[in-house]
PDB file of C-alpha atoms in Angstrom:
ATOM      1  CA  MET A  36       0.049   0.015   0.444  1.00  0.00           C
ATOM      2  CA  LYS A  37       2.682   2.123   1.115  1.00  0.00           C
ATOM      3  CA  THR A  38       4.281   1.458  -2.465  1.00  0.00           C
ATOM      4  CA  LEU A  39       1.152   2.322  -4.302  1.00  0.00           C
ATOM      5  CA  THR A  40       0.822   5.655  -2.163  1.00  0.00           C
ATOM      6  CA  PHE A  41       4.098   6.667  -3.090  1.00  0.00           C
ATOM      7  CA  CYS A  42       3.715   6.350  -6.819  1.00  0.00           C
ATOM      8  CA  LEU A  43       0.547   8.152  -6.981  1.00  0.00           C
ATOM      9  CA  ILE A  44       2.589  11.300  -5.296  1.00  0.00           C
ATOM     10  CA  SER A  45       5.396  11.001  -7.584  1.00  0.00           C
ATOM     11  CA  SER A  46       3.186  10.933 -10.543  1.00  0.00           C
ATOM     12  CA  LEU A  47       1.464  13.952  -9.598  1.00  0.00           C
ATOM     13  CA  LEU A  48       4.130  15.921  -9.114  1.00  0.00           C
ATOM     14  CA  PHE A  49       5.804  14.682 -12.741  1.00  0.00           C
ATOM     15  CA  THR A  50       2.347  16.148 -14.047  1.00  0.00           C
ATOM     16  CA  LEU A  51       2.340  19.322 -12.144  1.00  0.00           C
ATOM     17  CA  ALA A  52       6.318  20.207 -13.332  1.00  0.00           C
ATOM     18  CA  ALA A  53       5.330  18.977 -16.575  1.00  0.00           C
ATOM     19  CA  CYS A  54       2.504  21.346 -17.268  1.00  0.00           C
ATOM     20  CA  ASP A  55       4.766  24.205 -15.634  1.00  0.00           C
ATOM     21  CA  ASP A  56       7.565  24.021 -18.194  1.00  0.00           C
ATOM     22  CA  ASP A  57       4.910  24.721 -21.097  1.00  0.00           C
ATOM     23  CA  LYS A  58       4.263  28.184 -19.748  1.00  0.00           C
ATOM     24  CA  PRO A  59       6.682  30.727 -20.802  1.00  0.00           C
ATOM     25  CA  SER A  60       8.357  32.180 -17.885  1.00  0.00           C
ATOM     26  CA  ASN A  61       8.250  35.881 -16.899  1.00  0.00           C
ATOM     27  CA  ASN A  62      12.208  35.654 -17.236  1.00  0.00           C
ATOM     28  CA  ASN A  63      11.609  34.662 -20.731  1.00  0.00           C
ATOM     29  CA  THR A  64       9.312  37.267 -21.705  1.00  0.00           C
ATOM     30  CA  ASN A  65      11.698  40.026 -20.583  1.00  0.00           C
ATOM     31  CA  ASN A  66      14.369  38.647 -22.220  1.00  0.00           C
ATOM     32  CA  THR A  67      12.681  39.194 -25.522  1.00  0.00           C
ATOM     33  CA  ASN A  68      11.489  42.418 -24.795  1.00  0.00           C
ATOM     34  CA  ASN A  69      14.689  43.603 -23.860  1.00  0.00           C
ATOM     35  CA  THR A  70      16.341  42.215 -27.083  1.00  0.00           C
ATOM     36  CA  ASN A  71      13.868  43.880 -29.127  1.00  0.00           C
ATOM     37  CA  ASN A  72      14.310  46.936 -27.819  1.00  0.00           C
ATOM     38  CA  ALA A  73      17.970  46.660 -28.202  1.00  0.00           C
ATOM     39  CA  ASN A  74      17.745  46.016 -31.777  1.00  0.00           C
ATOM     40  CA  ASN A  75      15.283  48.940 -32.343  1.00  0.00           C
ATOM     41  CA  ALA A  76      18.109  51.303 -30.689  1.00  0.00           C
ATOM     42  CA  ASN A  77      20.713  49.756 -32.851  1.00  0.00           C
ATOM     43  CA  ASN A  78      18.849  50.370 -35.891  1.00  0.00           C
ATOM     44  CA  ALA A  79      18.171  54.099 -35.101  1.00  0.00           C
ATOM     45  CA  ASN A  80      21.971  54.692 -33.800  1.00  0.00           C
ATOM     46  CA  ASN A  81      23.613  52.535 -36.689  1.00  0.00           C
ATOM     47  CA  ALA A  82      21.830  54.809 -39.658  1.00  0.00           C
ATOM     48  CA  THR A  83      23.347  53.699 -43.549  1.00  0.00           C
ATOM     49  CA  CYS A  84      23.982  56.865 -44.871  1.00  0.00           C
ATOM     50  CA  GLY A  85      23.702  56.390 -48.786  1.00  0.00           C
ATOM     51  CA  ASN A  86      20.850  53.803 -49.219  1.00  0.00           C
ATOM     52  CA  ASN A  87      18.367  56.459 -49.611  1.00  0.00           C
ATOM     53  CA  VAL A  88      16.086  55.985 -46.913  1.00  0.00           C
ATOM     54  CA  VAL A  89      16.444  58.392 -43.849  1.00  0.00           C
ATOM     55  CA  GLU A  90      17.330  56.831 -40.559  1.00  0.00           C
ATOM     56  CA  GLY A  91      17.763  57.384 -37.076  1.00  0.00           C
ATOM     57  CA  THR A  92      19.300  61.408 -36.894  1.00  0.00           C
ATOM     58  CA  GLU A  93      19.682  61.704 -40.709  1.00  0.00           C
ATOM     59  CA  VAL A  94      17.932  64.800 -42.083  1.00  0.00           C
ATOM     60  CA  CYS A  95      17.690  62.934 -45.806  1.00  0.00           C
ATOM     61  CA  ASP A  96      19.746  60.267 -47.501  1.00  0.00           C
ATOM     62  CA  GLY A  97      20.592  60.770 -51.521  1.00  0.00           C
ATOM     63  CA  THR A  98      17.222  60.894 -53.007  1.00  0.00           C
ATOM     64  CA  ASP A  99      15.340  60.847 -49.575  1.00  0.00           C
ATOM     65  CA  LEU A 100      14.871  64.215 -49.027  1.00  0.00           C
ATOM     66  CA  ALA A 101      12.098  63.816 -45.972  1.00  0.00           C
ATOM     67  CA  ASN A 102       9.267  65.728 -48.629  1.00  0.00           C
ATOM     68  CA  GLN A 103      11.936  68.698 -48.142  1.00  0.00           C
ATOM     69  CA  THR A 104      12.142  70.943 -51.282  1.00  0.00           C
ATOM     70  CA  CYS A 105      13.757  74.414 -51.725  1.00  0.00           C
ATOM     71  CA  VAL A 106      10.891  76.049 -51.572  1.00  0.00           C
ATOM     72  CA  THR A 107      10.281  74.583 -48.138  1.00  0.00           C
ATOM     73  CA  ARG A 108      13.531  75.341 -47.114  1.00  0.00           C
ATOM     74  CA  GLY A 109      12.675  79.059 -47.624  1.00  0.00           C
ATOM     75  CA  PHE A 110      14.004  79.301 -51.432  1.00  0.00           C
ATOM     76  CA  SER A 111      11.298  80.303 -54.735  1.00  0.00           C
ATOM     77  CA  GLY A 112      13.039  77.030 -56.396  1.00  0.00           C
ATOM     78  CA  GLY A 113      15.628  75.221 -57.736  1.00  0.00           C
ATOM     79  CA  THR A 114      16.762  71.509 -56.800  1.00  0.00           C
ATOM     80  CA  LEU A 115      17.486  70.789 -53.558  1.00  0.00           C
ATOM     81  CA  ALA A 116      19.751  67.614 -52.590  1.00  0.00           C
ATOM     82  CA  CYS A 117      21.339  65.859 -49.661  1.00  0.00           C
ATOM     83  CA  ALA A 118      24.843  66.040 -48.315  1.00  0.00           C
ATOM     84  CA  THR A 119      27.147  63.316 -48.105  1.00  0.00           C
ATOM     85  CA  THR A 120      27.035  63.015 -44.421  1.00  0.00           C
ATOM     86  CA  CYS A 121      23.021  62.583 -44.907  1.00  0.00           C
ATOM     87  CA  LEU A 122      23.109  65.430 -41.962  1.00  0.00           C
ATOM     88  CA  SER A 123      22.419  68.332 -44.184  1.00  0.00           C
ATOM     89  CA  PHE A 124      20.979  69.504 -47.249  1.00  0.00           C
ATOM     90  CA  VAL A 125      22.456  71.093 -50.121  1.00  0.00           C
ATOM     91  CA  THR A 126      20.745  74.133 -51.350  1.00  0.00           C
ATOM     92  CA  THR A 127      23.299  75.533 -53.709  1.00  0.00           C
ATOM     93  CA  GLY A 128      20.543  74.440 -56.767  1.00  0.00           C
ATOM     94  CA  CYS A 129      17.604  76.388 -55.369  1.00  0.00           C
ATOM     95  CA  THR A 130      17.222  79.689 -56.421  1.00  0.00           C
ATOM     96  CA  ASN A 131      15.540  83.211 -54.778  1.00  0.00           C
ATOM     97  CA  ASN A 132      14.220  85.866 -56.846  1.00  0.00           C
ATOM     98  CA  ASN A 133      14.028  87.794 -53.766  1.00  0.00           C
ATOM     99  CA  PRO A 134      16.914  87.407 -51.550  1.00  0.00           C
ATOM    100  CA  VAL A 135      16.574  88.022 -47.635  1.00  0.00           C
ATOM    101  CA  CYS A 136      19.323  89.771 -46.437  1.00  0.00           C
ATOM    102  CA  GLY A 137      19.819  89.205 -42.292  1.00  0.00           C
ATOM    103  CA  ASN A 138      18.766  85.587 -42.858  1.00  0.00           C
ATOM    104  CA  GLY A 139      22.008  83.910 -42.603  1.00  0.00           C
ATOM    105  CA  VAL A 140      22.196  82.636 -46.243  1.00  0.00           C
ATOM    106  CA  ALA A 141      23.746  84.344 -49.022  1.00  0.00           C
ATOM    107  CA  GLU A 142      21.085  84.163 -51.701  1.00  0.00           C
ATOM    108  CA  GLY A 143      21.170  85.652 -55.085  1.00  0.00           C
ATOM    109  CA  THR A 144      23.256  88.527 -55.533  1.00  0.00           C
ATOM    110  CA  GLU A 145      23.965  89.113 -51.940  1.00  0.00           C
ATOM    111  CA  ALA A 146      28.217  88.857 -51.343  1.00  0.00           C
ATOM    112  CA  CYS A 147      27.239  87.492 -48.088  1.00  0.00           C
ATOM    113  CA  ASP A 148      25.021  87.546 -45.339  1.00  0.00           C
ATOM    114  CA  GLY A 149      25.609  86.878 -41.726  1.00  0.00           C
ATOM    115  CA  ASN A 150      28.434  83.953 -41.215  1.00  0.00           C
ATOM    116  CA  ASP A 151      27.703  82.763 -44.937  1.00  0.00           C
ATOM    117  CA  LEU A 152      30.754  84.280 -46.893  1.00  0.00           C
ATOM    118  CA  LYS A 153      30.265  82.490 -49.984  1.00  0.00           C
ATOM    119  CA  SER A 154      33.557  80.611 -49.147  1.00  0.00           C
ATOM    120  CA  ASN A 155      35.399  84.026 -49.696  1.00  0.00           C
ATOM    121  CA  THR A 156      38.198  84.700 -47.407  1.00  0.00           C
ATOM    122  CA  CYS A 157      40.798  87.469 -47.367  1.00  0.00           C
ATOM    123  CA  VAL A 158      43.190  85.663 -49.363  1.00  0.00           C
ATOM    124  CA  SER A 159      40.690  84.536 -52.198  1.00  0.00           C
ATOM    125  CA  LEU A 160      39.852  88.371 -52.403  1.00  0.00           C
ATOM    126  CA  GLY A 161      43.255  89.569 -52.917  1.00  0.00           C
ATOM    127  CA  PHE A 162      44.958  90.509 -49.276  1.00  0.00           C
ATOM    128  CA  GLU A 163      47.275  88.524 -47.707  1.00  0.00           C
ATOM    129  CA  GLY A 164      45.027  87.287 -44.491  1.00  0.00           C
ATOM    130  CA  GLY A 165      43.140  88.328 -41.582  1.00  0.00           C
ATOM    131  CA  THR A 166      39.189  87.768 -41.297  1.00  0.00           C
ATOM    132  CA  LEU A 167      36.692  88.762 -43.383  1.00  0.00           C
ATOM    133  CA  ALA A 168      33.510  89.829 -42.271  1.00  0.00           C
ATOM    134  CA  CYS A 169      29.730  90.664 -43.522  1.00  0.00           C
ATOM    135  CA  ASN A 170      27.902  94.121 -42.642  1.00  0.00           C
ATOM    136  CA  ALA A 171      24.627  94.441 -42.261  1.00  0.00           C
ATOM    137  CA  SER A 172      23.713  95.574 -46.155  1.00  0.00           C
ATOM    138  CA  CYS A 173      25.155  92.044 -46.898  1.00  0.00           C
ATOM    139  CA  SER A 174      28.278  93.232 -48.126  1.00  0.00           C
ATOM    140  CA  LEU A 175      31.610  91.640 -47.603  1.00  0.00           C
ATOM    141  CA  VAL A 176      33.643  93.749 -45.080  1.00  0.00           C
ATOM    142  CA  THR A 177      37.703  93.494 -45.529  1.00  0.00           C
ATOM    143  CA  SER A 178      38.781  96.333 -43.008  1.00  0.00           C
ATOM    144  CA  ALA A 179      40.094  93.511 -40.751  1.00  0.00           C
ATOM    145  CA  CYS A 180      41.958  91.769 -44.085  1.00  0.00           C
ATOM    146  CA  THR A 181      45.573  92.220 -43.649  1.00  0.00           C
ATOM    147  CA  ASN A 182      46.455  95.114 -46.451  1.00  0.00           C
ATOM    148  CA  GLY A 183      42.717  96.438 -46.198  1.00  0.00           C
ATOM    149  CA  GLY A 184      41.204  99.032 -44.289  1.00  0.00           C
ATOM    150  CA  GLY A 185      38.365 100.264 -46.388  1.00  0.00           C
ATOM    151  CA  ASP A 186      34.966  99.049 -47.383  1.00  0.00           C
ATOM    152  CA  GLY A 187      34.005 101.390 -49.903  1.00  0.00           C
ATOM    153  CA  VAL A 188      31.470 100.909 -52.547  1.00  0.00           C
ATOM    154  CA  VAL A 189      30.807 101.525 -55.791  1.00  0.00           C
ATOM    155  CA  GLY A 190      31.228 104.961 -56.630  1.00  0.00           C
ATOM    156  CA  ASP A 191      33.118 105.716 -53.224  1.00  0.00           C
ATOM    157  CA  ALA A 192      36.847 107.691 -53.645  1.00  0.00           C
ATOM    158  CA  CYS A 193      39.720 105.762 -53.177  1.00  0.00           C
ATOM    159  CA  THR A 194      43.790 105.324 -53.685  1.00  0.00           C
ATOM    160  CA  ASP A 195      43.982 101.753 -54.291  1.00  0.00           C
ATOM    161  CA  ALA A 196      41.590  98.991 -54.489  1.00  0.00           C
ATOM    162  CA  GLY A 197      42.535  98.333 -50.246  1.00  0.00           C
ATOM    163  CA  ASP A 198      40.221 100.757 -50.102  1.00  0.00           C
ATOM    164  CA  CYS A 199      37.121  99.400 -51.797  1.00  0.00           C
ATOM    165  CA  GLY A 200      36.753  96.186 -49.618  1.00  0.00           C
ATOM    166  CA  GLY A 201      32.483  96.649 -49.989  1.00  0.00           C
ATOM    167  CA  VAL A 202      32.880  95.982 -53.903  1.00  0.00           C
ATOM    168  CA  SER A 203      33.600  92.138 -53.560  1.00  0.00           C
ATOM    169  CA  GLY A 204      32.265  88.723 -53.920  1.00  0.00           C
ATOM    170  CA  GLY A 205      30.021  87.116 -56.559  1.00  0.00           C
ATOM    171  CA  GLY A 206      32.429  87.339 -59.587  1.00  0.00           C
ATOM    172  CA  LEU A 207      33.679  91.050 -58.464  1.00  0.00           C
ATOM    173  CA  THR A 208      37.102  92.068 -58.045  1.00  0.00           C
ATOM    174  CA  ALA A 209      37.360  95.260 -56.051  1.00  0.00           C
ATOM    175  CA  GLU A 210      39.367  97.792 -57.825  1.00  0.00           C
ATOM    176  CA  CYS A 211      40.008 101.711 -57.987  1.00  0.00           C
ATOM    177  CA  LEU A 212      39.405 103.197 -60.909  1.00  0.00           C
ATOM    178  CA  THR A 213      40.922 105.993 -62.332  1.00  0.00           C
ATOM    179  CA  ASP A 214      40.840 106.019 -66.388  1.00  0.00           C
ATOM    180  CA  PRO A 215      38.317 103.570 -67.695  1.00  0.00           C
ATOM    181  CA  THR A 216      39.478 103.877 -70.921  1.00  0.00           C
ATOM    182  CA  GLY A 217      43.575 103.230 -69.989  1.00  0.00           C
ATOM    183  CA  MET A 218      44.651 105.943 -72.531  1.00  0.00           C
ATOM    184  CA  GLY A 219      43.910 109.148 -70.240  1.00  0.00           C
ATOM    185  CA  PHE A 220      40.914 110.269 -72.477  1.00  0.00           C
ATOM    186  CA  TYR A 221      38.488 110.241 -69.273  1.00  0.00           C
ATOM    187  CA  THR A 222      39.271 110.545 -65.651  1.00  0.00           C
ATOM    188  CA  LEU A 223      37.425 109.813 -62.389  1.00  0.00           C
ATOM    189  CA  PRO A 224      38.667 112.479 -59.960  1.00  0.00           C
ATOM    190  CA  GLY A 225      39.538 110.918 -56.638  1.00  0.00           C
ATOM    191  CA  GLY A 226      39.425 107.585 -57.607  1.00  0.00           C
ATOM    192  CA  TYR A 227      36.099 105.513 -57.909  1.00  0.00           C
ATOM    193  CA  CYS A 228      35.488 102.099 -56.426  1.00  0.00           C
ATOM    194  CA  THR A 229      34.648  99.519 -59.032  1.00  0.00           C
ATOM    195  CA  SER A 230      34.846  96.007 -60.747  1.00  0.00           C
ATOM    196  CA  THR A 231      34.855  95.032 -63.874  1.00  0.00           C
ATOM    197  CA  CYS A 232      31.574  93.295 -64.301  1.00  0.00           C
ATOM    198  CA  THR A 233      28.931  91.312 -67.106  1.00  0.00           C
ATOM    199  CA  PRO A 234      26.137  92.936 -67.811  1.00  0.00           C
ATOM    200  CA  PRO A 235      22.590  90.801 -67.003  1.00  0.00           C
ATOM    201  CA  ALA A 236      21.340  89.121 -70.479  1.00  0.00           C
ATOM    202  CA  ASN A 237      18.158  90.772 -70.009  1.00  0.00           C
ATOM    203  CA  PRO A 238      18.397  94.681 -69.713  1.00  0.00           C
ATOM    204  CA  GLY A 239      16.884  95.639 -66.208  1.00  0.00           C
ATOM    205  CA  ASP A 240      17.690  92.125 -64.434  1.00  0.00           C
ATOM    206  CA  PRO A 241      20.004  92.257 -61.477  1.00  0.00           C
ATOM    207  CA  ASP A 242      23.405  91.504 -61.925  1.00  0.00           C
ATOM    208  CA  ALA A 243      26.128  91.100 -59.521  1.00  0.00           C
ATOM    209  CA  CYS A 244      27.361  94.803 -59.250  1.00  0.00           C
ATOM    210  CA  ALA A 245      23.698  95.109 -57.376  1.00  0.00           C
ATOM    211  CA  ALA A 246      24.808  93.715 -53.893  1.00  0.00           C
ATOM    212  CA  VAL A 247      27.572  96.354 -53.282  1.00  0.00           C
ATOM    213  CA  GLY A 248      25.113  98.686 -54.195  1.00  0.00           C
ATOM    214  CA  GLY A 249      25.780  99.616 -58.143  1.00  0.00           C
ATOM    215  CA  GLU A 250      24.778  98.491 -61.722  1.00  0.00           C
ATOM    216  CA  CYS A 251      26.903  97.050 -64.575  1.00  0.00           C
ATOM    217  CA  VAL A 252      27.189  99.315 -66.917  1.00  0.00           C
ATOM    218  CA  ASN A 253      29.343  99.736 -70.073  1.00  0.00           C
ATOM    219  CA  VAL A 254      31.757 102.613 -69.729  1.00  0.00           C
ATOM    220  CA  MET A 255      34.421 103.661 -72.583  1.00  0.00           C
ATOM    221  CA  ILE A 256      35.702 100.302 -73.543  1.00  0.00           C
ATOM    222  CA  ALA A 257      34.647  97.915 -70.837  1.00  0.00           C
ATOM    223  CA  SER A 258      32.059  97.439 -68.329  1.00  0.00           C
ATOM    224  CA  TYR A 259      32.042  98.270 -64.504  1.00  0.00           C
ATOM    225  CA  CYS A 260      29.891  98.690 -62.214  1.00  0.00           C
ATOM    226  CA  VAL A 261      28.324 102.380 -61.518  1.00  0.00           C
ATOM    227  CA  LYS A 262      26.339 104.050 -58.842  1.00  0.00           C
ATOM    228  CA  PRO A 263      23.108 104.388 -59.746  1.00  0.00           C
ATOM    229  CA  CYS A 264      21.208 107.897 -58.813  1.00  0.00           C
ATOM    230  CA  ALA A 265      18.534 110.044 -58.947  1.00  0.00           C
ATOM    231  CA  ASP A 266      20.439 113.562 -57.575  1.00  0.00           C
ATOM    232  CA  SER A 267      23.041 115.074 -57.867  1.00  0.00           C
ATOM    233  CA  SER A 268      22.687 115.021 -54.090  1.00  0.00           C
ATOM    234  CA  GLU A 269      23.723 111.295 -54.055  1.00  0.00           C
ATOM    235  CA  CYS A 270      27.486 111.983 -55.911  1.00  0.00           C
ATOM    236  CA  ARG A 271      30.059 113.056 -54.913  1.00  0.00           C
ATOM    237  CA  GLU A 272      29.980 117.405 -55.891  1.00  0.00           C
ATOM    238  CA  THR A 273      32.662 118.288 -54.609  1.00  0.00           C
ATOM    239  CA  GLU A 274      35.102 116.107 -56.757  1.00  0.00           C
ATOM    240  CA  GLY A 275      33.174 116.783 -60.074  1.00  0.00           C
ATOM    241  CA  TYR A 276      30.372 113.952 -59.988  1.00  0.00           C
ATOM    242  CA  THR A 277      27.173 114.852 -61.243  1.00  0.00           C
ATOM    243  CA  CYS A 278      23.928 112.607 -61.302  1.00  0.00           C
ATOM    244  CA  SER A 279      24.491 111.776 -65.182  1.00  0.00           C
ATOM    245  CA  ALA A 280      24.131 109.431 -67.985  1.00  0.00           C
ATOM    246  CA  PRO A 281      27.827 107.748 -69.358  1.00  0.00           C
ATOM    247  CA  PRO A 282      28.952 108.928 -72.689  1.00  0.00           C
ATOM    248  CA  GLY A 283      26.888 107.333 -75.237  1.00  0.00           C
ATOM    249  CA  GLY A 284      24.255 105.598 -73.259  1.00  0.00           C
ATOM    250  CA  ALA A 285      20.397 106.550 -72.845  1.00  0.00           C
ATOM    251  CA  GLU A 286      19.237 109.981 -70.908  1.00  0.00           C
ATOM    252  CA  THR A 287      16.952 108.282 -68.889  1.00  0.00           C
ATOM    253  CA  ASP A 288      19.828 106.068 -67.444  1.00  0.00           C
ATOM    254  CA  LEU A 289      21.402 108.169 -64.805  1.00  0.00           C
ATOM    255  CA  TYR A 290      24.827 107.048 -62.578  1.00  0.00           C
ATOM    256  CA  CYS A 291      27.505 109.055 -60.584  1.00  0.00           C
ATOM    257  CA  LEU A 292      30.057 110.054 -63.120  1.00  0.00           C
ATOM    258  CA  PRO A 293      32.454 113.316 -63.414  1.00  0.00           C
ATOM    259  CA  SER A 294      31.915 115.170 -66.573  1.00  0.00           C
ATOM    260  CA  MET A 295      33.846 114.219 -69.678  1.00  0.00           C
ATOM    261  CA  GLY A 296      37.348 114.972 -69.665  1.00  0.00           C
ATOM    262  CA  LYS A 297      40.936 115.010 -68.075  1.00  0.00           C
TER     263      LYS A 297
END
């Protein structure tokens, strides 16, 4: 009898143990959850830049621009791209017909805007070194450049190019012009801060000179940035400059220029 009782008890205990093994333990569930969480975290942190899928901290990835366009980034149009790091957008292909000075992005004809100097430096502008800056009018400031010292804009007096630091950037090269003919037929008293330029394809369109207070006009044998005006009071009258049409130009197009002759 004792033997039979022992066998029954042993069988019951074995059955209970077997049933308990069929149930998932809390420990197994927790381990599964922890593994899934770890995998999700790794997927977020281990984003693959270059697979055309925005992941983790990426703002874009190849052709995946996260529904962003030039327009959503504040431009008027153009083609937005993604940087090779996948951490920023490339807006060089965007256009803006109405650049906003002060938004920190050098757009259109702006020579600079805030810290955006369009990759210009004192050295690239012809100075020996120093620190290039941008003023509130989105024109480059070269006063801190070595051998700089002047930030003259179009039409200002000068003795050399170093006085015309405000005429730089956007394809312009500052110079102090005294004789546009190169032969002494026509002089600009006191020097004239300017730059050679390329007139716009369509008359009336903005050109590079607009960013530095000028307009690209053919003067004698070349095109230069000259200062537009409505009245001679805007010009250097004491030096002989008046608000007048350039030689051979339309009478309605007025600029700060001196009288003909030496």
